[in-house]
Short mmCIF file of C-alpha atoms in Angstrom, two decimals:
data_model
loop_
_atom_site.label_atom_id
_atom_site.label_comp_id
_atom_site.label_asym_id
_atom_site.label_seq_id
_atom_site.Cartn_x
_atom_site.Cartn_y
_atom_site.Cartn_z
CA MET A 24 0.00 0.00 0.00
CA PRO A 25 2.26 2.78 -1.27
CA VAL A 26 1.58 6.46 -1.99
CA MET A 27 -1.40 8.23 -0.39
CA ASP A 28 -2.59 5.08 1.38
CA VAL A 29 -4.11 3.74 -1.84
CA LEU A 30 -4.38 0.04 -2.70
CA THR A 31 -2.34 -0.97 -5.73
CA PRO A 32 -4.21 -2.26 -8.80
CA GLN A 33 -3.07 -5.78 -7.96
CA GLU A 34 -4.25 -5.55 -4.36
CA ALA A 35 -7.61 -4.06 -5.32
CA SER A 36 -8.26 -6.56 -8.12
CA PHE A 37 -7.22 -9.53 -5.95
CA ILE A 38 -9.60 -8.34 -3.21
CA ALA A 39 -12.45 -7.94 -5.72
CA THR A 40 -11.82 -11.54 -6.78
CA ASN A 41 -11.10 -13.36 -3.52
CA CYS A 42 -14.22 -12.07 -1.74
CA TYR A 43 -16.16 -14.61 -3.85
CA PHE A 44 -14.61 -17.29 -1.65
CA THR A 45 -16.94 -16.22 1.17
CA LEU A 46 -19.73 -17.98 -0.72
CA LYS A 47 -20.15 -21.51 0.58
CA ASP A 48 -18.35 -24.17 -1.47
CA TRP A 49 -16.92 -21.70 -3.97
CA ILE A 50 -13.56 -23.31 -3.18
CA ASN A 51 -14.99 -26.65 -4.33
CA ASN A 52 -16.25 -25.26 -7.64
CA ALA A 53 -19.89 -25.71 -6.57
CA PRO A 54 -21.09 -22.48 -4.88
CA THR A 55 -24.36 -22.66 -2.96
CA ALA A 56 -26.40 -20.37 -0.75
CA GLY A 57 -24.51 -20.10 2.52
CA THR A 58 -21.25 -18.86 4.05
CA GLU A 59 -17.85 -20.57 3.83
CA THR A 60 -15.83 -21.34 6.96
CA MET A 61 -13.48 -18.68 8.28
CA ALA A 62 -10.49 -21.05 7.95
CA ASN A 63 -11.10 -21.67 4.26
CA ILE A 64 -11.72 -17.99 3.54
CA HIS A 65 -8.50 -17.05 5.33
CA ASN A 66 -6.62 -19.60 3.25
CA ARG A 67 -7.90 -18.04 0.05
CA VAL A 68 -7.65 -14.39 1.08
CA LEU A 69 -4.36 -14.26 3.01
CA GLY A 70 -2.95 -17.76 2.92
CA ALA A 71 -1.57 -20.22 0.42
CA GLY A 72 -4.79 -20.37 -1.62
CA THR A 73 -4.79 -24.16 -1.50
CA ALA A 74 -8.11 -24.88 0.23
CA GLY A 75 -10.70 -26.77 -1.80
CA LYS A 76 -10.46 -28.25 -5.27
CA PRO A 77 -7.63 -26.90 -7.42
CA ASN A 78 -8.54 -24.90 -10.50
CA PRO A 79 -5.41 -24.56 -12.62
CA GLN A 80 -7.10 -22.08 -15.00
CA ALA A 81 -8.04 -19.67 -12.21
CA VAL A 82 -5.96 -16.82 -10.86
CA ASN A 83 -4.88 -17.37 -7.26
CA PRO A 84 -5.95 -14.06 -5.70
CA SER A 85 -4.36 -14.53 -2.27
CA LEU A 86 -2.89 -11.34 -0.78
CA LYS A 87 0.02 -13.31 0.66
CA SER A 88 2.52 -11.83 -1.79
CA THR A 89 1.32 -8.22 -1.42
CA SER A 90 1.89 -5.49 1.15
CA LEU A 91 -1.39 -6.58 2.78
CA ALA A 92 0.00 -9.97 3.78
CA GLY A 93 0.15 -8.95 7.44
CA GLY A 94 -3.54 -8.09 7.56
CA LYS A 95 -6.12 -9.75 9.78
CA LEU A 96 -9.33 -11.26 8.44
CA HIS A 97 -11.54 -9.67 11.05
CA ALA A 98 -14.98 -10.83 9.91
CA VAL A 99 -16.93 -12.47 7.13
CA VAL A 100 -19.84 -10.30 6.02
CA ASP A 101 -23.16 -11.82 4.98
CA GLY A 102 -25.55 -10.12 2.60
CA THR A 103 -29.18 -10.63 1.64
CA THR A 104 -30.16 -10.60 -2.02
CA GLY A 105 -33.27 -11.25 -4.06
CA MET A 106 -35.97 -13.00 -2.10
CA GLY A 107 -34.29 -12.72 1.29
CA THR A 108 -31.55 -15.30 0.75
CA CYS A 109 -28.58 -14.68 3.06
CA THR A 110 -25.14 -15.77 1.83
CA GLY A 111 -21.49 -15.00 2.32
CA PHE A 112 -21.10 -11.68 0.56
CA GLY A 113 -17.63 -10.43 1.45
CA TYR A 114 -15.26 -9.72 4.32
CA LEU A 115 -13.72 -7.09 6.55
CA LEU A 116 -9.92 -7.01 6.58
CA ARG A 117 -7.89 -5.01 9.10
CA VAL A 118 -4.40 -3.85 8.14
CA ASN A 119 -1.92 -1.76 10.11
CA LYS A 120 0.75 0.20 8.24
CA GLY A 121 3.08 2.03 10.58
CA HIS A 122 0.85 4.22 12.75
CA ASP A 123 -2.06 4.07 10.29
CA ARG A 124 -4.96 1.66 10.56
CA HIS A 125 -6.82 0.51 7.46
CA ALA A 126 -10.16 -1.26 7.13
CA ILE A 127 -10.92 -3.04 3.85
CA ILE A 128 -14.51 -4.01 3.04
CA ALA A 129 -14.86 -6.38 0.08
CA THR A 130 -18.20 -7.29 -1.56
CA ARG A 131 -18.82 -9.88 -4.25
CA GLY A 132 -20.90 -9.87 -7.43
CA THR A 133 -23.83 -11.94 -8.60
CA ARG A 134 -23.67 -15.72 -8.91
CA PRO A 135 -25.99 -17.46 -11.39
CA GLU A 136 -25.88 -20.75 -9.45
CA LEU A 137 -28.00 -19.12 -6.74
CA GLY A 138 -30.77 -18.47 -9.24
CA ALA A 139 -33.52 -16.00 -8.42
CA PRO A 140 -32.17 -14.68 -5.09
CA ASP A 141 -29.05 -13.10 -6.60
CA LEU A 142 -30.53 -12.25 -9.97
CA LEU A 143 -33.63 -10.57 -8.57
CA THR A 144 -31.43 -8.07 -6.79
CA ASP A 145 -30.35 -6.79 -10.18
CA ALA A 146 -33.91 -6.76 -11.55
CA ARG A 147 -35.13 -4.21 -9.00
CA ALA A 148 -34.82 -1.25 -11.32
CA ALA A 149 -36.93 1.10 -9.22
CA MET A 150 -35.22 3.90 -7.38
CA THR A 151 -35.24 4.53 -3.67
CA GLY A 152 -33.87 7.25 -1.43
CA PHE A 153 -30.35 7.11 -0.04
CA GLY A 154 -30.25 9.75 2.68
CA ASP A 155 -29.43 13.20 1.37
CA TYR A 156 -27.52 11.74 -1.58
CA GLY A 157 -30.72 11.29 -3.56
CA PRO A 158 -32.24 8.32 -5.45
CA VAL A 159 -30.27 5.12 -6.06
CA HIS A 160 -30.95 1.65 -7.47
CA LYS A 161 -33.41 -0.09 -5.16
CA GLY A 162 -31.94 -3.59 -5.51
CA PHE A 163 -28.41 -2.47 -4.68
CA LYS A 164 -29.70 -0.39 -1.77
CA LYS A 165 -31.51 -3.43 -0.35
CA THR A 166 -28.33 -5.51 -0.41
CA PHE A 167 -26.33 -2.59 0.98
CA ASP A 168 -28.75 -2.35 3.91
CA SER A 169 -28.22 -6.02 4.75
CA VAL A 170 -24.42 -5.77 4.48
CA LEU A 171 -24.35 -2.64 6.64
CA SER A 172 -26.52 -4.35 9.23
CA ASN A 173 -24.14 -7.32 9.34
CA LEU A 174 -21.18 -4.94 9.62
CA ALA A 175 -22.73 -3.27 12.66
CA ARG A 176 -21.08 -5.62 15.15
CA ASP A 177 -17.70 -4.67 13.66
CA ASN A 178 -18.48 -0.99 13.24
CA ARG A 179 -15.76 -0.04 15.73
CA VAL A 180 -13.07 -1.54 13.49
CA VAL A 181 -14.29 0.56 10.57
CA MET A 182 -14.77 3.77 12.53
CA ASP A 183 -11.36 3.46 14.24
CA ALA A 184 -9.56 3.10 10.91
CA ASP A 185 -7.66 6.03 9.45
CA VAL A 186 -8.65 4.95 5.93
CA VAL A 187 -11.60 2.78 4.84
CA HIS A 188 -11.21 0.96 1.51
CA CYS A 189 -14.39 -0.34 -0.23
CA VAL A 190 -13.78 -2.82 -3.05
CA GLY A 191 -16.18 -4.72 -5.30
CA HIS A 192 -16.83 -6.28 -8.69
CA SER A 193 -20.13 -6.26 -10.61
CA LEU A 194 -23.05 -6.12 -8.15
CA GLY A 195 -20.39 -5.93 -5.42
CA GLY A 196 -19.10 -2.73 -7.03
CA GLY A 197 -22.56 -1.20 -6.68
CA VAL A 198 -22.75 -2.18 -3.02
CA ALA A 199 -19.18 -0.97 -2.42
CA THR A 200 -20.14 2.41 -3.89
CA LEU A 201 -22.99 2.77 -1.38
CA LEU A 202 -20.75 1.63 1.48
CA ALA A 203 -18.12 4.20 0.52
CA ALA A 204 -20.74 6.94 0.36
CA HIS A 205 -22.14 5.89 3.74
CA PHE A 206 -18.83 5.88 5.60
CA ALA A 207 -17.68 9.07 3.90
CA ARG A 208 -20.83 10.73 5.28
CA GLN A 209 -19.74 9.44 8.70
CA GLY A 210 -16.58 11.52 8.32
CA LYS A 211 -14.24 8.69 7.34
CA GLN A 212 -11.46 9.00 4.77
CA VAL A 213 -12.64 6.57 2.09
CA ARG A 214 -11.16 4.98 -1.02
CA LEU A 215 -13.50 3.23 -3.49
CA TYR A 216 -12.34 0.66 -6.08
CA THR A 217 -14.82 -0.95 -8.49
CA PHE A 218 -14.42 -3.33 -11.42
CA GLY A 219 -17.19 -3.75 -13.99
CA SER A 220 -19.66 -2.01 -11.70
CA PRO A 221 -23.16 -1.17 -12.86
CA ARG A 222 -24.50 2.35 -12.38
CA VAL A 223 -25.83 2.98 -8.90
CA GLY A 224 -27.09 6.53 -8.49
CA ALA A 225 -29.49 8.71 -10.44
CA PHE A 226 -28.71 11.99 -12.16
CA MET A 227 -27.68 14.09 -9.17
CA SER A 228 -26.76 11.33 -6.71
CA TYR A 229 -23.45 10.61 -8.40
CA SER A 230 -22.47 14.27 -8.02
CA ALA A 231 -23.24 14.23 -4.29
CA MET A 232 -21.08 11.11 -3.94
CA HIS A 233 -18.23 12.87 -5.72
CA GLN A 234 -18.37 15.73 -3.26
CA THR A 235 -18.49 13.51 -0.18
CA ILE A 236 -16.09 10.71 -1.15
CA GLY A 237 -13.89 12.87 -3.37
CA LYS A 238 -13.55 12.10 -7.09
CA GLN A 239 -9.83 11.52 -6.61
CA ASN A 240 -10.65 8.72 -4.14
CA ILE A 241 -12.85 6.78 -6.59
CA TYR A 242 -11.01 4.27 -8.80
CA ARG A 243 -13.53 3.00 -11.36
CA VAL A 244 -12.26 0.33 -13.74
CA ALA A 245 -14.36 -1.03 -16.61
CA HIS A 246 -13.77 -2.64 -19.97
CA ASP A 247 -15.40 -0.56 -22.69
CA LEU A 248 -17.40 -3.57 -23.94
CA ASP A 249 -18.38 -4.91 -20.52
CA PRO A 250 -22.20 -4.98 -20.84
CA VAL A 251 -22.72 -4.72 -17.09
CA SER A 252 -21.02 -1.34 -16.96
CA LEU A 253 -23.00 -0.10 -19.98
CA VAL A 254 -26.57 -0.99 -19.16
CA GLY A 255 -28.87 0.70 -16.71
CA PRO A 256 -29.92 3.70 -18.76
CA PHE A 257 -30.20 7.38 -17.93
CA PRO A 258 -31.00 8.71 -15.34
CA TYR A 259 -28.60 6.18 -13.74
CA ILE A 260 -25.06 7.55 -14.05
CA HIS A 261 -21.65 6.22 -13.04
CA VAL A 262 -19.40 7.92 -10.56
CA ASN A 263 -16.47 9.43 -12.48
CA PRO A 264 -18.55 9.18 -15.66
CA ALA A 265 -16.86 11.61 -18.04
CA VAL A 266 -14.11 10.57 -20.42
CA ALA A 267 -11.90 13.34 -19.00
CA ASP A 268 -12.23 12.11 -15.40
CA GLU A 269 -8.77 10.96 -14.32
CA ASN A 270 -10.09 7.92 -12.44
CA ASN A 271 -12.56 6.85 -15.09
CA MET A 272 -10.38 3.97 -16.23
CA THR A 273 -12.46 2.61 -19.09
CA LEU A 274 -10.06 0.18 -20.73
CA PRO A 275 -9.99 -1.46 -24.16
CA SER A 276 -11.76 -4.79 -23.80
CA ARG A 277 -9.86 -8.03 -23.93
CA THR A 278 -12.14 -9.15 -26.76
CA GLY A 279 -13.78 -7.27 -29.61
CA SER A 280 -17.24 -8.51 -28.74
CA LEU A 281 -19.74 -6.72 -26.51
CA PHE A 282 -21.25 -9.97 -25.31
CA SER A 283 -18.13 -11.90 -24.48
CA THR A 284 -18.28 -12.84 -20.81
CA ALA A 285 -14.50 -12.36 -20.71
CA ASN A 286 -15.02 -8.60 -20.78
CA HIS A 287 -16.70 -8.77 -17.37
CA ASP A 288 -14.68 -11.53 -15.76
CA MET A 289 -12.33 -10.54 -12.91
CA ALA A 290 -9.54 -12.62 -14.41
CA ALA A 291 -9.66 -10.30 -17.44
CA TYR A 292 -9.56 -7.23 -15.19
CA ILE A 293 -6.54 -8.64 -13.37
CA ASP A 294 -4.92 -9.24 -16.75
CA SER A 295 -5.67 -5.65 -17.80
CA VAL A 296 -4.50 -3.72 -14.74
CA ALA A 297 -2.58 -6.06 -12.47
CA ASP A 298 -0.66 -8.59 -14.52
CA LYS A 299 2.53 -7.37 -12.87
CA PRO A 300 3.05 -6.89 -9.11
CA ARG A 301 4.44 -3.42 -9.79
CA ALA A 302 1.45 -2.30 -11.88
CA THR A 303 0.27 1.21 -11.03
CA TRP A 304 -2.89 3.23 -11.50
CA ASP A 305 -0.97 5.51 -13.84
CA MET A 306 -0.40 2.49 -16.07
CA ALA A 307 -4.15 1.80 -16.04
CA ARG A 308 -4.86 5.45 -16.88
CA SER A 309 -2.43 5.26 -19.78
CA LEU A 310 -4.19 2.15 -21.07
CA ALA A 311 -7.57 3.89 -20.69
CA ARG A 312 -6.39 6.67 -22.99
CA GLN A 313 -6.23 4.09 -25.79
CA THR A 314 -10.01 3.49 -25.60
CA ASP A 315 -11.99 4.80 -28.56
CA HIS A 316 -14.97 6.71 -27.15
CA ASP A 317 -16.18 8.07 -30.47
CA ASN A 318 -16.26 5.59 -33.37
CA CYS A 319 -17.30 8.35 -35.79
CA VAL A 320 -16.42 6.36 -38.92
CA LEU A 321 -18.63 3.44 -37.97
CA ALA A 322 -21.43 5.79 -36.95
CA LYS A 323 -21.43 7.70 -40.24
CA TRP A 324 -21.30 4.46 -42.18
CA LEU A 325 -24.35 3.10 -40.37
CA LEU A 326 -26.18 6.39 -40.92
CA HIS A 327 -25.84 6.22 -44.70
CA ASP A 328 -28.93 7.12 -46.72
CA SER A 329 -28.77 4.44 -49.40
CA GLY A 330 -31.77 2.30 -50.25
CA GLU A 331 -30.79 -0.68 -48.13
CA SER A 332 -31.07 -0.52 -44.38
CA GLY A 333 -27.65 -0.85 -42.82
CA TRP A 334 -29.41 -1.49 -39.52
CA VAL A 335 -31.30 -4.52 -40.77
CA GLN A 336 -28.32 -5.89 -42.66
CA PHE A 337 -26.21 -5.79 -39.52
CA ALA A 338 -28.89 -6.58 -36.94
CA SER A 339 -26.67 -8.60 -34.68
CA ALA A 340 -24.80 -8.38 -31.41
CA LYS A 341 -22.08 -6.49 -33.26
CA THR A 342 -24.59 -3.89 -34.42
CA LEU A 343 -25.99 -3.51 -30.93
CA GLY A 344 -22.48 -3.02 -29.64
CA ILE A 345 -21.87 -0.29 -32.21
CA LEU A 346 -25.15 1.35 -31.19
CA PHE A 347 -23.75 2.13 -27.76
CA LYS A 348 -21.20 4.45 -29.36
CA LEU A 349 -23.08 5.91 -32.30
CA PHE A 350 -24.24 9.33 -31.26
CA SER A 351 -21.24 11.32 -30.12
CA HIS A 352 -20.38 12.89 -33.48
CA VAL A 353 -23.78 14.68 -33.66
CA LEU A 354 -24.31 15.48 -30.00
CA LYS A 355 -21.45 17.80 -29.16
CA GLY A 356 -22.65 20.47 -26.77
CA ILE A 357 -26.27 19.29 -26.88
CA SER A 358 -26.77 16.13 -24.87
CA THR A 359 -26.20 15.36 -21.22
CA SER A 360 -25.33 11.87 -22.42
CA LEU A 361 -22.21 13.03 -24.26
CA ILE A 362 -21.01 15.24 -21.43
CA LEU A 363 -21.29 12.37 -18.95
CA GLY A 364 -19.77 9.75 -21.21
CA LEU A 365 -23.03 7.84 -21.59
CA THR A 366 -24.36 5.85 -24.55
CA ALA A 367 -26.92 5.92 -27.32
CA VAL A 368 -29.29 3.93 -25.15
CA ASP A 369 -29.00 6.64 -22.51
CA LEU A 370 -29.91 9.28 -25.06
CA LEU A 371 -33.11 7.41 -25.90
CA ALA A 372 -33.95 7.12 -22.20
CA GLU A 373 -33.20 10.83 -21.78
CA MET A 374 -35.61 11.60 -24.60
CA LEU A 375 -38.30 9.65 -22.79
CA LEU A 376 -37.76 11.52 -19.55
CA ASN A 377 -37.29 15.00 -20.98
CA GLY A 378 -39.54 14.92 -24.03
CA MET A 379 -38.65 15.26 -27.70
CA THR A 380 -37.40 18.87 -27.61
CA LYS A 381 -33.77 17.77 -27.41
CA ALA A 382 -34.28 15.26 -30.21
CA ALA A 383 -35.48 18.06 -32.49
CA LEU A 384 -32.18 19.87 -31.98
CA LEU A 385 -30.21 16.94 -33.30
CA GLY A 386 -31.30 17.28 -36.91
CA GLU A 387 -32.31 14.87 -39.65
CA GLN A 388 -29.24 12.67 -39.29
CA ILE A 389 -30.33 11.49 -35.85
CA PHE A 390 -33.80 10.70 -37.14
CA THR A 391 -32.24 8.62 -39.90
CA LEU A 392 -30.57 6.57 -37.20
CA LEU A 393 -33.83 6.30 -35.27
CA ARG A 394 -35.62 5.04 -38.39
CA HIS A 395 -32.95 2.36 -38.82
CA ALA A 396 -33.27 1.48 -35.13
CA ALA A 397 -37.05 1.24 -35.43
CA THR A 398 -36.72 -1.10 -38.41
CA TRP A 399 -34.27 -3.25 -36.45
CA ALA A 400 -36.79 -3.36 -33.59
CA GLY A 401 -39.60 -4.44 -35.95
CA ILE A 402 -41.40 -1.08 -35.85
CA THR A 403 -42.62 0.46 -39.11
CA VAL A 404 -42.06 4.22 -39.29
CA SER A 405 -42.66 6.05 -42.57
CA LYS A 406 -40.01 8.53 -43.70
CA GLY A 407 -42.00 11.65 -42.88
CA ALA A 408 -43.51 10.36 -39.62
CA GLN A 409 -42.89 12.07 -36.31
CA PHE A 410 -41.06 10.15 -33.62
CA THR A 411 -43.09 9.96 -30.43
CA THR A 412 -42.10 8.91 -26.94
CA LEU A 413 -44.06 5.71 -27.49
CA ILE A 414 -41.96 4.76 -30.52
CA ILE A 415 -38.73 5.72 -28.74
CA GLY A 416 -39.87 3.65 -25.77
CA ARG A 417 -40.52 0.61 -27.95
CA ILE A 418 -37.08 0.91 -29.57
CA LEU A 419 -35.42 1.23 -26.17
CA SER A 420 -37.36 -1.70 -24.74
CA THR A 421 -36.34 -3.90 -27.68
CA MET A 422 -32.68 -2.93 -27.34
CA LEU A 423 -32.65 -3.61 -23.61
CA SER A 424 -34.62 -6.83 -23.99
CA ARG A 425 -32.08 -8.14 -26.52
CA LEU A 426 -29.18 -7.08 -24.35
CA ASN A 427 -30.76 -8.58 -21.25
CA SER A 428 -31.39 -11.88 -23.02
CA MET A 429 -27.79 -12.10 -24.24
CA ALA A 430 -26.38 -11.17 -20.85
CA MET A 431 -28.54 -13.78 -19.11
CA HIS A 432 -27.37 -16.37 -21.63
CA ALA A 433 -23.78 -15.36 -20.96
CA ILE A 434 -24.28 -15.77 -17.22
CA HIS A 435 -25.70 -19.27 -17.43
CA ALA A 436 -23.41 -20.41 -20.24
CA GLY A 437 -20.40 -19.44 -18.17
CA ALA A 438 -21.57 -20.80 -14.84
CA ASN A 439 -19.54 -23.97 -15.10
CA HIS A 440 -16.27 -22.06 -15.57
CA LEU A 441 -16.52 -20.85 -11.98
CA VAL A 442 -15.17 -17.40 -12.55
CA ALA A 443 -17.00 -14.24 -11.57
CA MET A 444 -19.72 -13.83 -14.19
CA PRO A 445 -21.94 -10.84 -15.03
CA LEU A 446 -24.98 -9.80 -13.07
CA ALA A 447 -28.35 -9.87 -14.79
CA ILE A 448 -29.20 -6.66 -16.56
CA ALA A 449 -32.96 -6.83 -16.17
CA GLY A 450 -32.91 -3.52 -14.35
CA GLY A 451 -32.52 -1.47 -17.51
CA PHE A 452 -35.28 -3.45 -19.21
CA ALA A 453 -37.70 -2.80 -16.37
CA LEU A 454 -36.82 0.89 -16.34
CA ALA A 455 -37.55 1.15 -20.05
CA HIS A 456 -40.97 -0.39 -19.50
CA SER A 457 -41.79 1.76 -16.50
CA VAL A 458 -40.87 4.96 -18.36
CA ALA A 459 -42.01 4.20 -21.86
CA LEU A 460 -45.13 2.12 -21.41
#
């Protein structure tokens, strides 16, 4: 733990991975609802990493070789997801560095083997209040409440720490964000590290979190084609959302496919930012600068006005992936979505919430795209027809339904590989329905 009491990329990514071992029988490649024994968790978090069945393809995320090796596994933290199922959800690690005391709270992501309990957490797309921060994702808030309640008996360890580190992947990144915001409001110095996190707060909530936690203390890592980090449309917004944000470390994906589960897997994140023990956040930032956030050439090609519909011809996962990056070349200075580094899907959601006035400012080119999108979604719109919120809503619902279906397939197809897989993305689908229909 070098400069400024910040975890290294390797330490943070190992923590985001090894907290999955709190789930019962994860070490035996057969996770079930329950909590693993403290001895086995210690072995995997701080020890030799030998407990359970060996998995030669998996990264061994033990902290034994890091500067955190002298830490103490103070507690295993349970969490309640979905329909009230309580499982091992993470841990509390206590580390002393010189005169400074550090508390590390790690929270895991969704597991498809648990079925509805875990996945339903992600499907709760409704918003709920989060103190004076504003509205946040209801499902994540529910799990946060359960984790915070289970942390209560160890609250003294957290409150006595000089620095509190909150770390999580996927759903765990969403919960870690709420934990960081909570303890920052309690006056603690907080560092937040997320990998492939979904969006947690609504339009103004993310800004309040910036002010309380400190943008410089939020280390958000995502692959640019990780579907979990993309879906959950406006008004949900990431912390450190803008391309120019120093700690928005949106990295080139390990694959060229939006729906490859590898883009969300923690092993891929370790490979991206922590493949060397001496990896630094500056290295991750340098890699993030290689990410293409514009894709103007592809956008203009898809927006061509020839007789054939480019949208129909390329109606595939690849096309849907391109859709996420289509709009930036015609939105400069007009859309909230561009300013905050959001996507085409967010623009459609923003249209639904704010009316069609903004759409009218975008000109005929944007309506050409919308006509192609409508055709792709199976909606007939004549060339001179006006786009209404109902039509936009149907396009958005179809996009999110397709994305949700593919993500769910990816989750269940990858379950047997026993690496951290994506959370369900039903939340965005439900939001589209609640707004548009």
